[in-house]
Amino acid sequence: MITRFAPSPTGPLHLGHAYSAMLAYDMAKAAGGRFLLRIEDIDQSRARSEWELQIYNDLHWLGITWETPVLRQSDRMTNYTDALKDLWSSNLIYPCTCSRSDIKSALGAPQEGVQLHGPDGLIYPGTCRNLPRPDQMPRDVTLRLDIRKAAERLGQLAFEETGRDAGHHTALASDVAKTSGDYVIARKDMGTSYHLAVVVDDAAQNVTDVIRGADIQDATYLHVILQKLLHLPTPAYHHHRLIRDEAGKRLAKRDDARAIAKYREEGATPADIRHMLGLPDSA
Ligand code: GLU
């Protein structure tokens, strides 16, 4: 088994991150497998090296060790571009120049019973889908996946879930297409997207079990679609419960009060953090 923890260095790690990291670490150890750390820093406007250092410190303090060198997504842009070229040559992605407000106005007034949002935000109305495509894949533009065209090639999608809703999950790609729309595969300012980078890297690192929060669960079929289009294996997924504050709100990076560093400053031990999260003592 190979698991990974893949934080973005855009703020302090909080209890929710500690939960993900420790679950992934414990699962790998229990299976005699490997645990990897990956720094997801494709959003260079928000990533900071101070946060990356703090991630290392917090994880060490929690008793987690990982293999080095650590994979950093900002070093992997050529891999993402290669995957994009592959999708471009299969005629599955297209440039999009719509702004968020263009999309909103194209969608018009909300109609009752019509789903507006998919796992990647507003369902794209397709404005740029059928414009003539340049021969060469353009750079520094937004690229979207023509999900209906992709769905025609894919048929049935499937993945194994070992966390919440454990079992063998299946869906027709055409149904996923309807509820997801043409999602962004490369952002203009990044040259890639979370969805593309995570799929390419989980495969490159031979990750067998992806452990992550239930907030990303809805995006799993988007990832399975990319895996199939790029001929990459689909790992097993383990979506875990979200760690919430007393008011039941999901923790966010800005919730400094629940930052691991804060607990540590206040004298908590890693064992206290495990107890707080309902995790067994480390072996
Ligand atoms: N980089 C993502 C995050 O912030 C991780 C997503 C994943 O594990 O697939 O939290």
CSV table of C-alpha atoms and ligand atoms in Angstrom, one decimal:
chain,number,residue,atom,x,y,z
A,1,MET,CA,0.0,0.0,0.0
A,2,ILE,CA,1.2,3.5,-0.8
A,3,THR,CA,-0.6,6.5,0.7
A,4,ARG,CA,0.1,10.2,0.7
A,5,PHE,CA,-0.7,13.4,2.4
A,6,ALA,CA,-0.9,16.3,-0.1
A,7,PRO,CA,-1.2,19.7,1.6
A,8,SER,CA,-1.1,23.1,-0.1
A,9,PRO,CA,1.4,25.4,1.6
A,10,THR,CA,-1.1,28.3,1.9
A,11,GLY,CA,-1.7,28.5,5.6
A,12,PRO,CA,-1.2,26.6,8.8
A,13,LEU,CA,-2.1,22.9,9.1
A,14,HIS,CA,-5.2,22.5,11.3
A,15,LEU,CA,-6.8,19.6,13.0
A,16,GLY,CA,-8.5,18.4,9.8
A,17,HIS,CA,-5.1,18.2,8.1
A,18,ALA,CA,-3.6,16.3,11.1
A,19,TYR,CA,-6.5,13.9,10.8
A,20,SER,CA,-5.9,13.2,7.1
A,21,ALA,CA,-2.1,13.0,7.5
A,22,MET,CA,-2.3,10.6,10.5
A,23,LEU,CA,-4.9,8.4,8.9
A,24,ALA,CA,-2.8,8.0,5.8
A,25,TYR,CA,0.3,7.4,7.8
A,26,ASP,CA,-1.3,4.9,10.1
A,27,MET,CA,-2.9,3.0,7.2
A,28,ALA,CA,0.4,2.7,5.3
A,29,LYS,CA,2.2,1.6,8.5
A,30,ALA,CA,-0.4,-1.0,9.4
A,31,ALA,CA,-0.2,-2.5,6.0
A,32,GLY,CA,3.6,-2.5,6.0
A,33,GLY,CA,3.4,0.0,3.1
A,34,ARG,CA,4.9,3.4,2.3
A,35,PHE,CA,3.7,6.9,3.2
A,36,LEU,CA,4.5,9.9,0.9
A,37,LEU,CA,4.2,13.7,1.4
A,38,ARG,CA,3.5,15.9,-1.6
A,39,ILE,CA,3.5,19.7,-1.6
A,40,GLU,CA,0.6,20.9,-3.7
A,41,ASP,CA,1.9,24.4,-4.6
A,42,ILE,CA,0.5,25.0,-8.1
A,43,ASP,CA,-1.2,28.2,-6.9
A,44,GLN,CA,2.0,30.2,-6.8
A,45,SER,CA,0.1,33.3,-5.9
A,46,ARG,CA,-0.8,31.7,-2.5
A,47,ALA,CA,2.0,29.2,-1.8
A,48,ARG,CA,4.7,30.4,0.7
A,49,SER,CA,7.9,28.6,1.6
A,50,GLU,CA,7.3,29.6,5.3
A,51,TRP,CA,4.1,27.5,5.2
A,52,GLU,CA,5.9,24.6,3.6
A,53,LEU,CA,8.5,24.6,6.4
A,54,GLN,CA,5.7,24.8,9.0
A,55,ILE,CA,4.1,21.8,7.4
A,56,TYR,CA,7.3,19.8,7.9
A,57,ASN,CA,7.7,21.0,11.5
A,58,ASP,CA,4.1,20.2,12.4
A,59,LEU,CA,4.2,16.7,10.8
A,60,HIS,CA,7.5,15.9,12.5
A,61,TRP,CA,6.0,17.0,15.8
A,62,LEU,CA,3.0,14.7,15.2
A,63,GLY,CA,5.4,11.8,14.9
A,64,ILE,CA,5.0,11.4,11.1
A,65,THR,CA,7.9,10.5,8.9
A,66,TRP,CA,8.0,10.4,5.1
A,67,GLU,CA,10.2,9.5,2.2
A,68,THR,CA,12.5,12.1,0.7
A,69,PRO,CA,12.8,13.9,-1.7
A,70,VAL,CA,9.3,15.3,-1.3
A,71,LEU,CA,7.5,15.9,-4.6
A,72,ARG,CA,6.6,19.5,-5.2
A,73,GLN,CA,4.0,20.2,-7.8
A,74,SER,CA,5.6,23.4,-8.9
A,75,ASP,CA,8.5,21.2,-10.2
A,76,ARG,CA,6.2,19.1,-12.3
A,77,MET,CA,4.8,21.6,-14.8
A,78,THR,CA,6.2,19.7,-17.9
A,79,ASN,CA,4.4,16.6,-16.7
A,80,TYR,CA,1.1,18.5,-16.6
A,81,THR,CA,1.7,20.1,-20.0
A,82,ASP,CA,2.4,16.6,-21.5
A,83,ALA,CA,-0.9,15.3,-20.1
A,84,LEU,CA,-2.7,18.4,-21.5
A,85,LYS,CA,-1.0,17.8,-24.9
A,86,ASP,CA,-2.3,14.3,-24.9
A,87,LEU,CA,-5.9,15.5,-24.2
A,88,TRP,CA,-5.5,18.2,-26.8
A,89,SER,CA,-4.4,15.8,-29.5
A,90,SER,CA,-7.4,13.6,-28.7
A,91,ASN,CA,-9.5,16.7,-29.3
A,92,LEU,CA,-11.0,16.6,-25.8
A,93,ILE,CA,-10.0,20.0,-24.4
A,94,TYR,CA,-10.6,23.5,-25.7
A,95,PRO,CA,-9.6,27.1,-24.9
A,96,CYS,CA,-12.2,29.1,-22.9
A,97,THR,CA,-12.1,32.9,-22.6
A,98,CYS,CA,-15.2,33.3,-20.4
A,99,SER,CA,-15.0,35.1,-17.2
A,100,ARG,CA,-17.1,34.1,-14.2
A,101,SER,CA,-19.6,36.9,-14.9
A,102,ASP,CA,-19.8,35.8,-18.6
A,103,ILE,CA,-20.7,32.3,-17.3
A,104,LYS,CA,-23.3,33.6,-14.9
A,105,SER,CA,-25.0,35.7,-17.6
A,106,ALA,CA,-24.9,32.9,-20.1
A,107,LEU,CA,-26.6,30.7,-17.5
A,108,GLY,CA,-29.4,33.3,-17.2
A,109,ALA,CA,-31.9,33.5,-14.4
A,110,PRO,CA,-31.9,30.4,-12.2
A,111,GLN,CA,-34.7,28.0,-13.3
A,112,GLU,CA,-36.4,25.8,-10.8
A,113,GLY,CA,-35.1,22.2,-10.8
A,114,VAL,CA,-32.1,23.0,-13.0
A,115,GLN,CA,-28.8,22.2,-11.3
A,116,LEU,CA,-26.4,25.1,-11.5
A,117,HIS,CA,-23.4,23.8,-9.5
A,118,GLY,CA,-21.3,20.7,-10.0
A,119,PRO,CA,-18.2,19.4,-8.1
A,120,ASP,CA,-16.1,22.1,-9.8
A,121,GLY,CA,-18.4,25.1,-9.3
A,122,LEU,CA,-20.9,26.6,-11.8
A,123,ILE,CA,-21.8,24.1,-14.6
A,124,TYR,CA,-20.2,25.7,-17.7
A,125,PRO,CA,-22.9,26.5,-20.3
A,126,GLY,CA,-20.5,25.6,-23.2
A,127,THR,CA,-20.1,29.1,-24.8
A,128,CYS,CA,-16.6,28.4,-26.1
A,129,ARG,CA,-17.0,24.6,-26.7
A,130,ASN,CA,-17.5,24.7,-30.5
A,131,LEU,CA,-15.3,27.6,-31.5
A,132,PRO,CA,-12.7,26.7,-34.0
A,133,ARG,CA,-9.6,25.2,-32.3
A,134,PRO,CA,-6.1,26.4,-33.1
A,135,ASP,CA,-3.8,23.7,-34.4
A,136,GLN,CA,-1.3,24.1,-31.6
A,137,MET,CA,-2.4,24.0,-28.0
A,138,PRO,CA,-2.3,27.6,-26.8
A,139,ARG,CA,-0.5,28.5,-23.6
A,140,ASP,CA,-1.6,30.9,-20.8
A,141,VAL,CA,-5.3,30.3,-21.5
A,142,THR,CA,-8.0,28.4,-19.6
A,143,LEU,CA,-8.6,24.9,-21.0
A,144,ARG,CA,-11.7,23.0,-20.4
A,145,LEU,CA,-12.6,19.3,-20.9
A,146,ASP,CA,-15.3,18.6,-23.4
A,147,ILE,CA,-16.9,16.2,-20.9
A,148,ARG,CA,-19.7,15.0,-23.2
A,149,LYS,CA,-17.2,14.0,-25.9
A,150,ALA,CA,-15.1,12.3,-23.2
A,151,ALA,CA,-18.2,10.5,-21.8
A,152,GLU,CA,-19.0,9.0,-25.3
A,153,ARG,CA,-15.6,7.3,-25.2
A,154,LEU,CA,-15.7,6.2,-21.6
A,155,GLY,CA,-19.1,4.6,-20.8
A,156,GLN,CA,-19.0,3.3,-17.2
A,157,LEU,CA,-16.8,4.8,-14.5
A,158,ALA,CA,-15.9,2.9,-11.3
A,159,PHE,CA,-13.8,3.2,-8.1
A,160,GLU,CA,-13.4,1.5,-4.8
A,161,GLU,CA,-14.2,3.5,-1.7
A,162,THR,CA,-12.8,2.3,1.7
A,163,GLY,CA,-13.9,5.2,3.8
A,164,ARG,CA,-17.3,6.8,4.1
A,165,ASP,CA,-19.8,5.0,1.8
A,166,ALA,CA,-17.4,2.1,1.5
A,167,GLY,CA,-17.9,-0.1,-1.5
A,168,HIS,CA,-17.6,-0.4,-5.3
A,169,HIS,CA,-19.0,2.8,-6.8
A,170,THR,CA,-20.1,3.1,-10.4
A,171,ALA,CA,-21.7,5.7,-12.6
A,172,LEU,CA,-22.3,6.3,-16.3
A,173,ALA,CA,-19.9,8.9,-17.6
A,174,SER,CA,-22.8,10.5,-19.5
A,175,ASP,CA,-24.6,11.1,-16.1
A,176,VAL,CA,-21.4,12.5,-14.6
A,177,ALA,CA,-21.1,14.8,-17.6
A,178,LYS,CA,-24.6,16.2,-17.0
A,179,THR,CA,-24.0,17.0,-13.4
A,180,SER,CA,-20.4,18.3,-13.8
A,181,GLY,CA,-20.2,20.2,-17.1
A,182,ASP,CA,-16.9,21.1,-18.9
A,183,TYR,CA,-14.6,21.6,-15.9
A,184,VAL,CA,-11.4,23.5,-16.0
A,185,ILE,CA,-8.4,21.3,-16.7
A,186,ALA,CA,-5.8,24.1,-16.8
A,187,ARG,CA,-6.2,27.5,-15.3
A,188,LYS,CA,-4.9,30.5,-17.2
A,189,ASP,CA,-2.8,31.6,-14.3
A,190,MET,CA,-1.5,28.2,-13.3
A,191,GLY,CA,-1.1,26.1,-16.5
A,192,THR,CA,-2.8,23.2,-14.7
A,193,SER,CA,-5.5,22.6,-12.2
A,194,TYR,CA,-5.9,20.7,-9.0
A,195,HIS,CA,-7.8,17.9,-10.8
A,196,LEU,CA,-5.2,17.4,-13.4
A,197,ALA,CA,-2.2,17.7,-11.1
A,198,VAL,CA,-3.6,15.3,-8.5
A,199,VAL,CA,-4.4,12.6,-11.0
A,200,VAL,CA,-1.0,12.9,-12.8
A,201,ASP,CA,0.9,12.8,-9.5
A,202,ASP,CA,-1.0,10.1,-7.7
A,203,ALA,CA,-0.2,7.9,-10.8
A,204,ALA,CA,3.4,9.0,-11.0
A,205,GLN,CA,3.9,8.2,-7.3
A,206,ASN,CA,2.1,4.8,-7.6
A,207,VAL,CA,-0.3,5.9,-4.9
A,208,THR,CA,-2.6,2.9,-4.2
A,209,ASP,CA,-4.9,4.5,-1.6
A,210,VAL,CA,-5.9,8.2,-1.6
A,211,ILE,CA,-6.9,9.3,1.8
A,212,ARG,CA,-8.6,12.7,1.9
A,213,GLY,CA,-11.5,14.7,3.3
A,214,ALA,CA,-15.1,14.1,2.3
A,215,ASP,CA,-15.2,17.7,0.9
A,216,ILE,CA,-13.4,16.4,-2.2
A,217,GLN,CA,-15.5,13.2,-2.5
A,218,ASP,CA,-17.7,14.7,-5.3
A,219,ALA,CA,-14.7,15.4,-7.4
A,220,THR,CA,-13.7,11.7,-7.5
A,221,TYR,CA,-15.5,10.9,-10.7
A,222,LEU,CA,-13.9,13.9,-12.3
A,223,HIS,CA,-10.6,12.3,-11.4
A,224,VAL,CA,-11.6,8.8,-12.6
A,225,ILE,CA,-12.5,10.4,-16.0
A,226,LEU,CA,-9.0,11.9,-16.3
A,227,GLN,CA,-7.4,8.6,-15.3
A,228,LYS,CA,-9.2,6.8,-18.0
A,229,LEU,CA,-8.5,9.4,-20.7
A,230,LEU,CA,-4.8,9.5,-19.8
A,231,HIS,CA,-4.6,5.7,-19.4
A,232,LEU,CA,-3.6,5.9,-15.7
A,233,PRO,CA,-4.7,3.5,-13.0
A,234,THR,CA,-7.5,4.4,-10.6
A,235,PRO,CA,-6.4,4.1,-6.9
A,236,ALA,CA,-8.7,3.2,-4.1
A,237,TYR,CA,-10.2,6.2,-2.3
A,238,HIS,CA,-10.8,6.7,1.4
A,239,HIS,CA,-12.8,9.8,2.1
A,240,HIS,CA,-12.9,10.6,5.8
A,241,ARG,CA,-15.3,12.7,7.9
A,242,LEU,CA,-14.6,16.4,8.2
A,243,ILE,CA,-13.3,17.8,11.4
A,244,ARG,CA,-15.6,20.6,12.5
A,245,ASP,CA,-15.5,23.3,15.1
A,246,GLU,CA,-18.0,23.5,18.0
A,247,ALA,CA,-20.5,25.2,15.8
A,248,GLY,CA,-20.4,22.4,13.3
A,249,LYS,CA,-18.5,24.4,10.7
A,250,ARG,CA,-15.8,22.8,8.6
A,251,LEU,CA,-12.3,24.0,9.6
A,252,ALA,CA,-10.5,26.2,7.1
A,253,LYS,CA,-7.0,27.4,6.7
A,254,ARG,CA,-7.9,30.7,8.3
A,255,ASP,CA,-9.1,29.0,11.5
A,256,ASP,CA,-5.8,29.7,13.3
A,257,ALA,CA,-7.3,28.8,16.6
A,258,ARG,CA,-7.3,25.2,15.6
A,259,ALA,CA,-3.9,25.2,14.0
A,260,ILE,CA,-1.6,22.4,15.1
A,261,ALA,CA,1.1,25.0,16.0
A,262,LYS,CA,-1.4,26.7,18.4
A,263,TYR,CA,-2.2,23.5,20.2
A,264,ARG,CA,1.5,22.7,20.4
A,265,GLU,CA,2.3,26.2,21.9
A,266,GLU,CA,-0.4,25.7,24.4
A,267,GLY,CA,1.3,22.5,25.7
A,268,ALA,CA,-0.7,19.8,24.0
A,269,THR,CA,1.1,16.6,23.1
A,270,PRO,CA,0.7,14.6,19.8
A,271,ALA,CA,-1.1,12.0,21.9
A,272,ASP,CA,-3.6,14.7,22.9
A,273,ILE,CA,-4.2,15.5,19.3
A,274,ARG,CA,-4.8,11.8,18.5
A,275,HIS,CA,-7.3,11.6,21.3
A,276,MET,CA,-9.1,14.7,20.3
A,277,LEU,CA,-9.5,13.2,16.8
A,278,GLY,CA,-10.5,9.8,18.0
A,279,LEU,CA,-7.4,8.2,16.5
A,280,PRO,CA,-5.7,5.2,18.3
A,281,ASP,CA,-2.4,5.9,20.0
A,282,SER,CA,0.5,5.5,17.6
A,283,ALA,CA,2.2,2.1,17.4
B,1,GLU,N1,-4.0,19.8,-1.8
B,1,GLU,C1,-5.3,19.4,-1.4
B,1,GLU,C2,-5.7,20.1,-0.1
B,1,GLU,O1,-5.6,21.0,0.2
B,1,GLU,C3,-5.4,17.9,-1.2
B,1,GLU,C4,-6.4,17.2,-2.0
B,1,GLU,C5,-6.2,15.7,-2.1
B,1,GLU,O2,-5.8,15.1,-1.1
B,1,GLU,O3,-6.6,15.1,-3.1
B,1,GLU,O4,-6.0,20.0,0.8
